[in-house]
XYZ file of C-alpha atoms in Angstrom:
770
model
C -37.684 -47.501 20.544
C -40.595 -48.695 19.050
C -43.761 -48.632 21.168
C -44.992 -52.390 20.558
C -45.667 -53.253 24.499
C -48.421 -55.299 24.979
C -50.683 -52.812 26.915
C -50.188 -50.483 24.652
C -50.601 -52.459 21.482
C -53.979 -51.240 20.081
C -52.027 -47.660 19.579
C -50.703 -48.423 16.514
C -53.654 -50.377 15.163
C -55.925 -48.004 15.959
C -54.230 -45.148 14.876
C -54.564 -46.648 11.404
C -58.366 -46.850 11.945
C -58.550 -43.411 13.445
C -56.303 -41.690 10.866
C -58.428 -42.898 7.752
C -57.196 -46.365 7.256
C -53.804 -45.618 6.052
C -54.692 -41.899 4.778
C -51.700 -41.225 7.502
C -48.529 -43.175 8.316
C -49.121 -45.104 11.522
C -45.070 -43.982 11.822
C -43.387 -46.888 13.672
C -42.633 -43.876 16.457
C -39.498 -45.290 17.055
C -38.193 -42.897 19.562
C -41.512 -43.179 21.703
C -41.872 -45.335 24.763
C -41.800 -49.240 24.826
C -39.676 -51.979 24.187
C -39.678 -53.894 20.831
C -40.789 -57.813 20.280
C -37.916 -60.124 19.444
C -36.340 -62.847 17.852
C -36.150 -66.571 17.754
C -39.346 -68.232 18.148
C -40.663 -70.633 20.679
C -43.891 -71.398 19.030
C -44.037 -74.766 17.446
C -42.638 -74.594 14.400
C -45.249 -75.129 11.434
C -44.718 -77.184 8.348
C -47.119 -78.194 5.322
C -47.746 -81.585 4.817
C -44.502 -81.861 3.215
C -42.908 -81.143 6.216
C -41.549 -77.791 4.707
C -41.578 -74.933 7.279
C -42.743 -71.773 6.120
C -42.673 -69.775 9.676
C -40.709 -66.225 9.845
C -40.878 -62.750 9.041
C -37.297 -62.431 7.497
C -35.202 -59.099 7.196
C -33.839 -58.935 3.914
C -30.313 -59.330 4.962
C -31.126 -62.763 6.060
C -32.280 -63.987 2.704
C -28.822 -65.470 2.137
C -29.348 -67.864 4.742
C -32.695 -69.393 3.278
C -31.119 -69.465 0.097
C -31.207 -73.186 -0.599
C -34.585 -73.620 0.708
C -36.133 -70.989 -1.252
C -34.415 -71.868 -4.309
C -35.873 -75.793 -3.799
C -39.191 -74.262 -2.943
C -39.419 -72.103 -6.266
C -37.639 -69.054 -5.790
C -35.879 -68.306 -9.333
C -34.321 -64.786 -7.993
C -30.990 -64.967 -6.501
C -31.208 -64.455 -2.448
C -28.169 -62.431 -2.253
C -29.296 -59.949 -4.645
C -32.868 -59.312 -2.634
C -30.718 -57.903 0.468
C -29.968 -54.936 -1.545
C -32.786 -52.482 -0.879
C -32.234 -50.365 -3.898
C -32.361 -53.258 -6.703
C -35.528 -55.202 -7.633
C -37.663 -56.537 -6.472
C -36.965 -54.771 -2.837
C -37.098 -51.517 -4.169
C -40.398 -51.653 -5.863
C -42.020 -52.762 -2.471
C -43.292 -49.471 -0.539
C -45.069 -48.537 2.512
C -48.176 -46.324 3.324
C -47.636 -46.215 6.811
C -49.902 -49.133 8.453
C -50.313 -50.895 5.015
C -47.728 -51.973 2.413
C -48.158 -51.510 -1.336
C -45.811 -51.913 -4.636
C -44.749 -49.865 -7.750
C -46.468 -51.476 -10.670
C -45.628 -49.464 -13.664
C -42.839 -46.559 -14.473
C -45.026 -43.776 -13.769
C -45.578 -44.400 -10.348
C -48.317 -46.407 -10.027
C -49.151 -48.100 -6.817
C -51.209 -51.465 -6.061
C -52.075 -52.024 -2.745
C -55.625 -53.060 -0.868
C -58.821 -51.607 -1.151
C -59.283 -51.180 2.647
C -55.779 -49.818 2.602
C -57.157 -46.657 0.316
C -60.565 -46.407 2.598
C -59.476 -43.505 3.749
C -58.800 -41.435 0.821
C -61.967 -42.815 -1.081
C -63.779 -41.805 2.107
C -61.951 -38.497 2.219
C -63.094 -37.696 -1.643
C -66.770 -38.900 -1.184
C -69.744 -36.785 -0.328
C -73.327 -37.829 -0.192
C -73.810 -36.591 -3.901
C -70.739 -38.396 -4.902
C -70.116 -41.277 -2.946
C -67.052 -42.895 -3.928
C -67.174 -45.583 -1.468
C -70.014 -47.059 -2.975
C -69.679 -46.294 -6.728
C -66.142 -47.041 -7.135
C -63.351 -44.744 -8.870
C -61.405 -44.694 -12.121
C -59.269 -41.633 -13.238
C -58.957 -41.893 -16.858
C -56.044 -39.657 -16.945
C -53.582 -37.955 -14.891
C -55.636 -35.094 -14.370
C -58.351 -36.978 -13.442
C -56.421 -38.344 -10.231
C -57.242 -37.069 -6.942
C -55.519 -36.003 -3.717
C -55.201 -38.848 -1.399
C -56.315 -37.983 2.493
C -54.164 -35.300 3.588
C -51.013 -37.213 5.335
C -50.858 -40.031 2.774
C -47.257 -41.163 2.057
C -45.620 -43.465 -0.077
C -42.390 -44.363 1.780
C -39.444 -46.282 -0.393
C -37.237 -48.012 1.867
C -33.629 -47.019 0.458
C -30.998 -47.876 3.136
C -30.717 -49.802 6.203
C -27.955 -49.918 8.600
C -27.010 -51.521 11.730
C -26.543 -48.774 14.875
C -26.389 -51.073 17.790
C -23.064 -50.006 18.995
C -23.923 -46.267 18.609
C -26.982 -46.574 21.030
C -25.369 -48.994 23.483
C -22.430 -46.843 24.085
C -24.784 -44.108 25.194
C -25.956 -46.382 27.954
C -24.383 -47.907 31.464
C -25.441 -50.494 33.972
C -25.962 -48.232 36.615
C -29.029 -45.925 34.588
C -32.073 -46.007 35.987
C -34.967 -46.477 33.602
C -35.643 -42.733 33.135
C -32.223 -42.247 32.622
C -31.818 -44.805 30.162
C -35.078 -44.416 28.109
C -33.672 -40.954 27.938
C -30.457 -41.938 26.808
C -31.839 -44.371 24.399
C -34.299 -41.479 23.033
C -31.430 -39.110 22.660
C -29.143 -41.526 20.744
C -31.928 -42.367 18.410
C -32.902 -38.587 17.704
C -29.318 -37.854 16.947
C -29.033 -40.377 14.189
C -32.209 -39.521 12.323
C -31.237 -35.927 12.404
C -28.020 -36.858 10.570
C -29.955 -38.928 8.314
C -32.741 -36.623 7.590
C -29.927 -33.777 6.599
C -30.680 -35.381 3.266
C -33.738 -33.890 2.080
C -36.794 -35.558 1.056
C -36.269 -38.438 3.404
C -37.627 -40.172 6.604
C -35.513 -41.701 8.922
C -36.147 -44.161 12.076
C -34.204 -46.411 14.352
C -36.244 -49.748 14.593
C -35.105 -52.290 17.596
C -35.151 -55.771 16.788
C -34.946 -58.736 19.242
C -36.510 -57.151 22.182
C -33.596 -54.051 21.858
C -30.766 -56.188 21.612
C -30.097 -54.855 18.263
C -30.830 -51.563 16.517
C -31.250 -50.669 12.516
C -31.447 -47.200 11.040
C -34.039 -47.182 8.383
C -33.878 -44.109 5.398
C -37.058 -43.939 3.477
C -38.003 -41.578 0.601
C -41.095 -40.275 1.737
C -43.478 -39.201 -1.325
C -46.231 -36.884 -0.227
C -48.216 -36.172 -2.816
C -50.182 -39.047 -3.352
C -53.092 -39.463 -5.454
C -56.293 -41.761 -5.656
C -56.066 -43.762 -9.502
C -58.831 -46.447 -9.010
C -60.875 -48.430 -6.400
C -63.388 -50.714 -7.421
C -66.978 -50.586 -5.885
C -67.182 -51.314 -2.324
C -69.543 -54.194 -3.440
C -66.458 -55.694 -4.948
C -63.847 -54.242 -2.645
C -65.276 -54.932 0.496
C -67.552 -57.989 -0.785
C -68.344 -60.057 2.424
C -68.081 -56.947 4.512
C -67.436 -57.613 7.925
C -69.574 -60.922 8.066
C -66.776 -62.427 5.652
C -63.901 -60.704 7.009
C -61.282 -63.274 8.528
C -63.254 -65.830 7.106
C -62.742 -68.614 4.318
C -64.315 -69.181 1.658
C -64.094 -65.460 0.429
C -64.812 -63.642 -2.462
C -63.149 -60.172 -2.092
C -61.999 -57.818 -4.302
C -59.721 -56.070 -2.202
C -57.316 -54.060 -4.249
C -56.889 -50.244 -5.235
C -54.553 -47.906 -7.115
C -52.642 -44.928 -6.180
C -50.286 -42.850 -7.680
C -46.839 -41.164 -6.236
C -46.024 -37.726 -7.221
C -43.056 -35.924 -6.990
C -41.894 -31.963 -8.333
C -40.570 -31.529 -11.996
C -36.965 -31.925 -10.679
C -38.247 -35.358 -8.971
C -37.861 -34.667 -5.519
C -40.603 -35.403 -2.822
C -42.955 -32.229 -2.569
C -46.448 -30.996 -1.572
C -49.234 -31.499 -3.825
C -49.194 -29.237 -6.992
C -50.728 -29.078 -10.311
C -47.077 -29.083 -11.740
C -45.794 -32.097 -10.101
C -44.889 -35.229 -11.957
C -45.402 -39.184 -11.391
C -42.495 -40.499 -9.833
C -40.238 -42.797 -11.490
C -39.191 -45.423 -9.522
C -35.838 -47.332 -10.057
C -37.742 -50.488 -10.477
C -41.322 -51.828 -10.371
C -43.073 -55.248 -10.435
C -44.423 -56.694 -13.771
C -47.840 -57.756 -13.083
C -48.787 -61.254 -14.512
C -52.019 -62.115 -16.126
C -52.093 -65.565 -14.479
C -52.299 -66.394 -10.535
C -50.773 -69.557 -9.081
C -51.498 -72.492 -8.891
C -51.969 -75.125 -5.769
C -48.975 -76.111 -4.546
C -47.051 -73.195 -6.283
C -44.385 -70.964 -4.295
C -45.239 -67.525 -3.472
C -43.288 -64.872 -1.234
C -44.778 -61.490 -0.037
C -42.907 -58.605 0.594
C -44.095 -55.683 2.845
C -44.306 -53.945 6.295
C -45.807 -56.021 8.897
C -46.736 -54.443 11.908
C -46.345 -56.478 15.243
C -46.093 -59.832 16.499
C -45.674 -61.123 19.885
C -43.913 -64.626 19.512
C -41.819 -64.071 22.323
C -43.564 -63.083 25.100
C -43.638 -64.506 28.328
C -46.231 -67.094 29.986
C -47.177 -64.041 31.904
C -48.150 -61.791 29.286
C -49.595 -64.429 27.253
C -51.738 -65.175 30.211
C -52.686 -61.567 30.988
C -53.161 -60.571 27.285
C -55.868 -63.363 26.728
C -57.798 -63.237 30.083
C -57.857 -59.193 30.303
C -56.236 -57.106 27.590
C -58.267 -59.123 24.508
C -61.757 -59.485 26.307
C -61.728 -56.326 27.307
C -60.554 -54.490 24.303
C -63.195 -56.643 22.350
C -65.964 -55.148 24.325
C -64.771 -51.271 23.966
C -64.281 -51.555 20.076
C -67.604 -53.250 19.517
C -69.464 -51.054 21.849
C -67.518 -48.131 20.243
C -68.408 -48.997 16.731
C -72.127 -49.586 18.089
C -72.296 -46.032 19.253
C -71.114 -44.388 16.021
C -73.385 -46.545 13.542
C -76.416 -45.735 15.992
C -75.707 -41.849 16.066
C -74.779 -41.743 12.066
C -77.734 -44.263 11.353
C -79.917 -41.333 9.680
C -76.960 -39.358 8.237
C -75.376 -40.244 5.520
C -72.485 -37.570 5.528
C -71.622 -38.353 9.107
C -71.519 -42.001 8.249
C -69.195 -41.355 5.677
C -66.958 -39.379 7.625
C -66.838 -42.166 10.028
C -66.836 -45.026 7.642
C -62.703 -45.791 7.881
C -63.056 -45.715 11.502
C -65.865 -48.239 12.011
C -64.233 -50.414 9.401
C -61.045 -50.468 11.786
C -62.966 -51.014 14.734
C -65.210 -53.864 13.474
C -61.962 -55.515 12.071
C -60.056 -55.401 15.484
C -63.184 -56.345 17.224
C -63.527 -59.664 15.310
C -59.838 -60.228 15.358
C -59.638 -60.087 19.032
C -62.716 -62.521 19.245
C -60.791 -64.786 17.125
C -57.605 -64.318 19.104
C -59.647 -65.720 22.121
C -61.185 -68.310 20.615
C -57.938 -69.837 18.957
C -56.140 -69.189 22.476
C -58.922 -71.330 24.141
C -58.395 -74.136 21.317
C -54.542 -74.159 21.676
C -51.783 -75.095 24.616
C -50.229 -72.020 23.795
C -49.926 -70.968 27.596
C -48.666 -74.445 28.842
C -45.969 -74.322 26.147
C -44.901 -70.925 27.115
C -44.502 -71.964 30.667
C -43.029 -75.368 29.719
C -39.903 -72.840 27.858
C -39.601 -71.145 30.697
C -38.738 -74.205 33.102
C -36.477 -75.263 30.115
C -34.739 -72.060 29.914
C -34.090 -72.215 33.594
C -33.019 -75.404 33.607
C -30.330 -74.554 30.673
C -29.186 -71.692 32.539
C -28.498 -73.883 35.501
C -26.744 -76.734 33.332
C -24.327 -74.246 31.901
C -22.039 -72.114 33.762
C -21.242 -69.654 31.389
C -25.035 -68.959 30.797
C -25.538 -68.477 34.766
C -23.224 -65.534 34.795
C -25.042 -63.894 32.233
C -28.553 -64.871 32.642
C -29.195 -66.199 36.165
C -31.672 -63.765 36.909
C -33.098 -62.939 33.760
C -36.363 -64.498 34.064
C -37.363 -63.347 37.303
C -36.409 -59.935 36.545
C -38.366 -59.893 33.585
C -41.277 -61.352 35.465
C -41.046 -58.568 38.175
C -41.424 -55.751 35.753
C -44.415 -57.193 33.837
C -46.295 -57.525 37.236
C -45.517 -53.999 38.093
C -46.697 -52.978 34.620
C -49.598 -55.081 34.715
C -50.698 -53.674 38.220
C -52.155 -50.420 36.902
C -53.058 -51.513 33.524
C -56.779 -50.795 33.899
C -56.428 -47.132 34.641
C -53.754 -46.574 31.847
C -56.470 -48.159 29.616
C -59.245 -46.400 30.465
C -56.874 -42.973 30.944
C -55.858 -43.044 27.411
C -59.557 -43.422 26.110
C -61.425 -41.149 28.334
C -60.423 -38.600 26.218
C -61.596 -39.861 23.056
C -63.063 -36.757 22.160
C -61.447 -35.369 18.633
C -61.578 -32.021 19.851
C -59.869 -32.848 23.439
C -57.274 -34.674 21.932
C -56.314 -31.598 19.458
C -56.284 -29.324 22.354
C -53.965 -31.478 24.194
C -51.980 -32.021 21.131
C -51.428 -28.320 20.354
C -50.871 -26.969 23.895
C -47.866 -29.744 24.227
C -46.675 -28.319 20.941
C -46.486 -24.982 22.397
C -44.585 -26.165 25.467
C -42.154 -28.102 23.317
C -41.682 -25.094 21.081
C -39.907 -23.821 24.245
C -37.010 -26.092 24.076
C -33.882 -26.627 21.349
C -35.617 -28.993 18.541
C -33.334 -31.839 19.887
C -34.918 -31.735 23.125
C -38.349 -31.896 22.064
C -40.958 -35.157 22.719
C -40.572 -37.069 19.449
C -43.660 -36.032 17.421
C -43.188 -32.363 18.271
C -39.849 -31.760 16.157
C -39.515 -29.930 13.328
C -39.324 -32.975 11.479
C -42.829 -33.560 12.593
C -44.556 -30.365 11.687
C -45.851 -31.565 7.965
C -47.605 -34.105 9.253
C -48.842 -32.668 12.333
C -50.363 -29.916 9.866
C -51.653 -32.770 8.079
C -53.221 -34.127 11.026
C -55.328 -30.867 12.115
C -56.628 -30.645 8.641
C -57.984 -33.960 8.236
C -60.141 -33.437 10.794
C -62.502 -31.736 8.819
C -63.285 -34.697 6.843
C -63.272 -37.469 9.847
C -65.548 -35.404 12.307
C -68.728 -34.008 13.284
C -69.406 -32.315 16.880
C -72.593 -34.490 17.424
C -71.055 -37.880 16.866
C -67.568 -36.644 18.754
C -69.639 -36.066 21.804
C -71.690 -39.144 21.855
C -68.192 -41.464 21.597
C -66.749 -38.892 24.688
C -69.870 -39.583 26.721
C -69.250 -43.434 26.354
C -65.552 -43.367 27.584
C -66.385 -40.794 30.347
C -68.772 -43.337 31.317
C -66.103 -45.887 31.362
C -63.768 -43.383 33.240
C -66.450 -42.963 35.813
C -66.130 -46.908 36.633
C -62.515 -46.379 38.059
C -61.585 -46.110 41.685
C -61.418 -42.519 43.088
C -57.472 -43.260 43.724
C -56.929 -43.974 40.044
C -59.130 -40.919 38.501
C -57.671 -37.916 37.532
C -58.226 -35.275 39.855
C -58.101 -32.126 37.772
C -60.348 -33.646 35.127
C -62.931 -34.406 37.741
C -62.584 -30.761 39.214
C -62.974 -29.408 35.550
C -66.199 -31.084 35.174
C -67.226 -30.225 39.072
C -68.616 -33.638 39.691
C -71.023 -33.377 36.570
C -69.755 -36.808 34.619
C -72.834 -38.586 34.015
C -76.338 -38.057 32.885
C -78.109 -34.699 31.492
C -75.860 -32.638 33.551
C -72.732 -34.076 31.361
C -74.703 -33.544 28.362
C -75.182 -30.154 28.962
C -72.104 -29.516 29.684
C -70.590 -31.276 26.485
C -72.787 -29.354 24.483
C -71.894 -26.224 25.680
C -68.050 -27.186 25.369
C -68.574 -28.264 21.376
C -70.864 -24.921 20.847
C -68.360 -22.825 22.320
C -65.284 -24.250 20.863
C -63.297 -22.954 17.819
C -61.399 -26.060 16.896
C -64.309 -27.221 14.859
C -62.744 -24.799 12.439
C -59.464 -25.603 10.348
C -58.073 -22.067 10.166
C -58.344 -21.818 14.099
C -56.985 -25.127 14.776
C -53.851 -24.345 12.402
C -53.467 -20.905 14.003
C -53.039 -22.504 17.601
C -49.847 -24.318 15.878
C -48.106 -20.560 16.489
C -49.346 -19.513 19.710
C -47.514 -19.684 23.184
C -47.976 -21.721 26.214
C -49.422 -18.059 27.822
C -52.123 -17.608 25.456
C -53.382 -21.108 25.636
C -53.508 -20.645 29.315
C -55.506 -17.364 28.920
C -57.916 -18.996 26.122
C -61.504 -19.204 27.229
C -61.947 -22.186 24.725
C -63.171 -25.006 26.848
C -61.234 -27.969 25.694
C -57.938 -25.708 25.828
C -59.059 -24.885 29.306
C -59.729 -28.767 30.105
C -56.191 -29.750 28.297
C -54.195 -26.972 30.159
C -55.767 -27.951 33.126
C -55.395 -31.729 33.394
C -51.796 -31.118 31.772
C -49.587 -32.064 34.627
C -51.336 -35.162 36.070
C -51.048 -36.279 32.530
C -47.472 -35.627 32.155
C -46.391 -37.061 35.356
C -48.302 -40.381 34.556
C -46.105 -40.283 30.882
C -42.838 -39.527 32.670
C -43.468 -42.847 34.901
C -44.579 -44.818 31.881
C -41.132 -43.392 30.189
C -39.266 -44.970 33.381
C -40.754 -48.227 33.238
C -40.329 -48.494 29.625
C -36.318 -47.873 30.356
C -36.465 -50.692 32.588
C -37.938 -52.780 29.699
C -35.030 -51.696 27.957
C -32.367 -53.151 30.110
C -34.178 -56.510 30.901
C -35.914 -57.405 27.591
C -32.543 -57.405 25.759
C -31.053 -59.854 28.072
C -33.950 -62.234 27.714
C -33.988 -62.408 23.960
C -30.154 -62.881 24.089
C -31.262 -65.952 26.260
C -33.746 -67.329 24.023
C -31.352 -66.681 21.089
C -28.717 -68.335 22.529
C -30.785 -71.638 23.387
C -32.474 -71.852 19.997
C -29.053 -71.482 18.279
C -27.656 -74.632 20.346
C -30.885 -76.344 18.775
C -30.256 -75.143 15.661
C -33.937 -73.368 15.594
C -34.591 -70.558 13.033
C -33.883 -66.885 14.513
C -35.872 -64.349 12.907
C -36.965 -61.069 14.428
C -40.726 -60.391 15.618
C -42.511 -57.828 13.225
C -42.205 -54.100 14.031
C -43.228 -52.233 10.864
C -39.996 -52.474 8.949
C -39.479 -54.617 5.484
C -39.786 -57.875 5.559
C -40.096 -61.096 3.342
C -42.050 -63.947 3.810
C -42.581 -66.967 1.770
C -44.821 -70.351 1.543
C -46.727 -72.335 -0.742
C -50.203 -72.350 -2.382
C -52.395 -74.477 -0.254
C -55.658 -75.276 1.485
C -56.294 -76.859 4.875
C -58.476 -78.688 7.434
C -59.614 -76.591 10.201
C -61.057 -77.280 13.312
C -64.253 -79.362 13.609
C -67.545 -77.698 12.784
C -66.081 -74.295 11.344
C -66.648 -74.774 7.820
C -69.441 -72.908 6.724
C -70.748 -70.883 3.686
C -70.913 -71.915 -0.115
C -69.163 -75.153 -1.264
C -66.705 -72.521 -3.654
C -63.812 -72.571 -1.649
C -64.521 -75.968 0.222
C -64.326 -79.492 -0.632
C -67.927 -80.394 0.726
C -66.265 -82.497 3.411
C -63.868 -81.558 6.001
C -61.451 -79.038 3.917
C -61.237 -75.615 2.699
C -59.423 -76.152 -0.884
C -57.034 -73.242 -1.587
C -59.042 -71.273 -4.442
C -62.507 -69.589 -4.628
C -63.931 -68.771 -8.091
C -66.800 -66.534 -9.430
C -69.339 -69.330 -8.919
C -69.187 -68.349 -4.981
C -69.832 -64.391 -5.839
C -73.011 -65.748 -7.617
C -73.627 -68.198 -4.457
C -73.375 -65.290 -1.868
C -75.090 -62.676 -3.679
C -78.244 -61.423 -2.231
C -78.565 -57.576 -3.525
C -77.879 -56.190 0.085
C -74.721 -54.996 1.750
C -72.387 -56.718 2.676
C -73.004 -59.489 -0.373
C -74.371 -56.893 -3.219
C -72.559 -56.869 -6.551
C -72.172 -54.614 -9.863
C -75.001 -55.351 -12.355
C -71.775 -55.846 -15.197
C -69.837 -58.059 -12.655
C -73.115 -60.460 -12.419
C -73.790 -59.956 -16.092
C -70.135 -61.277 -16.759
C -70.191 -64.102 -14.416
C -73.708 -65.192 -16.079
C -72.738 -64.937 -19.930
C -69.357 -67.029 -18.331
C -67.341 -64.033 -20.088
C -64.142 -65.075 -18.644
C -61.803 -63.940 -21.588
C -58.294 -64.728 -21.065
C -58.287 -64.865 -17.183
C -60.173 -68.464 -17.351
C -58.671 -71.202 -15.329
C -59.330 -74.342 -16.808
C -58.962 -76.271 -13.251
C -61.304 -74.528 -11.708
C -63.740 -73.796 -14.588
C -63.808 -70.369 -13.833
C -61.861 -67.302 -13.142
C -60.044 -67.376 -9.820
C -60.969 -64.824 -7.284
C -59.153 -65.296 -3.758
C -56.473 -67.824 -2.844
C -54.839 -69.405 0.385
C -50.861 -69.454 0.911
C -48.999 -70.380 3.958
C -46.924 -67.193 4.220
C -46.657 -65.765 7.692
C -48.022 -62.479 7.501
C -49.874 -60.178 10.350
C -51.413 -56.197 10.539
C -49.562 -54.218 8.281
C -49.183 -56.722 5.426
C -52.144 -55.744 4.020
C -51.630 -54.787 0.448
C -48.166 -56.494 0.273
C -47.190 -57.854 -3.440
C -47.758 -61.481 -3.598
C -45.158 -62.520 -6.044
C -44.040 -66.023 -7.945
C -40.583 -67.126 -8.013
C -39.651 -64.795 -10.986
C -40.665 -61.706 -8.778
C -43.882 -61.020 -10.752
C -47.173 -59.407 -9.095
C -49.667 -62.458 -8.913
C -51.984 -60.944 -6.090
C -52.132 -59.103 -3.155
C -52.387 -60.287 0.548
C -55.228 -59.091 2.193
C -56.013 -61.225 5.404
C -55.918 -64.221 7.345
C -58.263 -67.310 7.913
C -59.857 -66.972 11.335
C -57.891 -69.869 12.377
C -54.484 -67.956 11.501
C -55.302 -64.778 13.968
C -53.509 -66.300 16.442
C -50.464 -66.224 14.069
C -49.346 -62.906 15.864
C -48.368 -65.293 18.974
C -48.177 -68.624 17.889
C -47.483 -69.921 13.886
C -49.326 -73.496 13.477
C -49.933 -75.996 10.815
C -53.377 -74.114 9.973
C -51.757 -70.520 9.636
C -52.955 -69.365 6.311
C -52.808 -66.168 4.639
C -55.831 -64.833 2.282
C -54.555 -63.211 -1.389
C -56.741 -61.544 -3.998
C -55.600 -63.225 -7.091
C -54.064 -61.167 -10.034
C -56.647 -62.695 -12.375
C -59.450 -61.452 -10.736
C -58.160 -57.998 -10.216
C -57.557 -57.804 -14.010
C -60.820 -59.132 -14.889
C -62.722 -56.622 -12.923
C -60.683 -53.974 -14.459
C -61.236 -55.074 -18.213
C -64.840 -56.450 -17.758
C -66.715 -54.313 -15.108
C -64.837 -51.184 -14.767
C -63.116 -51.065 -17.993
C -59.767 -49.359 -16.563
C -58.159 -50.065 -20.129
C -55.766 -47.361 -19.473
C -54.501 -49.122 -16.188
C -54.312 -52.110 -18.094
C -52.209 -50.464 -21.112
C -49.814 -48.608 -18.441
C -49.094 -52.053 -16.452
C -48.569 -53.883 -20.081
C -51.178 -56.469 -18.987
C -54.035 -54.981 -21.691
C -55.232 -57.494 -24.023
C -54.356 -57.694 -27.380
C -56.395 -55.533 -29.692
C -57.661 -58.675 -31.821
C -58.736 -60.022 -28.980
C -60.318 -57.755 -26.920
C -64.225 -57.871 -26.802
C -64.993 -54.973 -24.912
């Protein structure tokens, strides 16, 4: 089951940030605890001014149901062929694990966002060779750099419903713990059979809150290399100030390449490997869309929560988001202050800081959007309407009489320990402690047959487990780690005594604050061997007895606290098993209710392949929110859907985050627009808005026109759209980098002629002014 419970939602989000911004797959973790969000939206159906609804993150198999509508808007492809994941264009769309991307050449060239490759750019950066600041371009295959350890390109090749195979293992008399284990065991068996085909990664994804399950098979390409990234002053222009904002002028793009063995099979990095030859790739257009044009986005959106109850909505916006916004902002500040005069450390933590700042701003926007909305009132009314519908329908009453009250009871029970659960989850935010905990758990799990092990500790997981240990070296310094851990221990100290870990307190003998704590922590970091990569890897082969006999302070702490932590984990699983029984019934109720009204039913996002669609369109934001240069707004009350090079000039200050390379500024000043000039804008377009329905995980997704040509990359949403995870509305807008800007920078600034030629978009020789 995908872990997508609201109180655990940050796990996926921060796993991306903590593991170097897509450097390691966030791996849907489909056999871990939790129940998955579902279908049938109760949110207000969004519409453009032309009353065209563009809400929904649609499974490819659902596209024929939308065929007439899509084609009336501008789709030129046959929706029926788009259901085949081995055919164009779906076969060209890939996952990076936490981000999306697409093949754009027959030589395995992958286009994605700059922030999705941020971890790999950072991984290859040093104080003497700062690729984050200066950018990177490999002119030949030999110059391409290995991406961060754990990087993957996942190509979805098959998707089959396995609901009956899961449900056949369940019975009504199961308690929560038994139900959880039965589902987990069934999933592991399906995955093991699927992965008997070497080179593939398989997962079982739940939809509609666990009402249905699909087994998804992906080719897992693990030799990934960095090919090109613009300077951060292009790829991250505007930084955290412009993040989630419009007008926007960010060149958020980069290129990776997928490599396989000479036999065409996934393989570890080797100089003998060759570029992967995808069955299909997207043709790159040289012209982006016009206002009102149809666009579609194919990618792997992470999670949405549009079917949660009023109780869950209220709790998340009154407690979870305010709490986490504060934690993330303070966490980021702690790192920034500690690395202020240490450039090497700052580079190591750059990806994490970017992720923390992104989510802190996201949560702030979530709360502001919620406070302006009537979302809670609509949720409460929906539940009243559902109950009235049940009472008025005898058949519905037989099936759903107690569903709403049963779900509410479970939610209240879960929320009763949410503060403890959150703080216990973060009080061990030391890279060294978490490493020791994982290694000790591995030694215990290895005593069991592979199929009985905890997900994440099976043989199938060992390559990625190893890579995660190797990656620590480039994302860790003891001094910064100690400061981070101190921050979370301080928060842990605020817990009531009956919610603390007795074993943790005993280990520190009461020295959990002030100088005594710092002396204890400093001694732990000085004595541990886990800061050394070879030592960490060696511990993978050791027995539980060797762990218990170790004098490494972090290992000793991991062993001492294991039993208490394991007991909490088991209680959480039991609760998740209870949700796995009740949530599907609630979703069945919603689906039946909406089907009777003829409303569309689509699944909430769960990191599986989806297609969304919309129109290029501006919007009118809430009063008082327009700010910044006129480029991107009409100077009155509305945002227009395009920004141009003029906006870069207007925002430029010469200092981060509004710096820009001199070559780019010169090209703008000289009006060297070339073939990318857009007459209607009297400039080159930079970013554009559309009404497509996206969320985290969609970053890097291919934005396509009706022919399936790449016309941009989606990379963000507007501040007024942050609440789209909960509530799609008329002002929901996605932000895309226009293909014209990408290619203009590559041609005029970075001179990436080799890549332009590879993508068949190089300027004709006689017109090439470079």
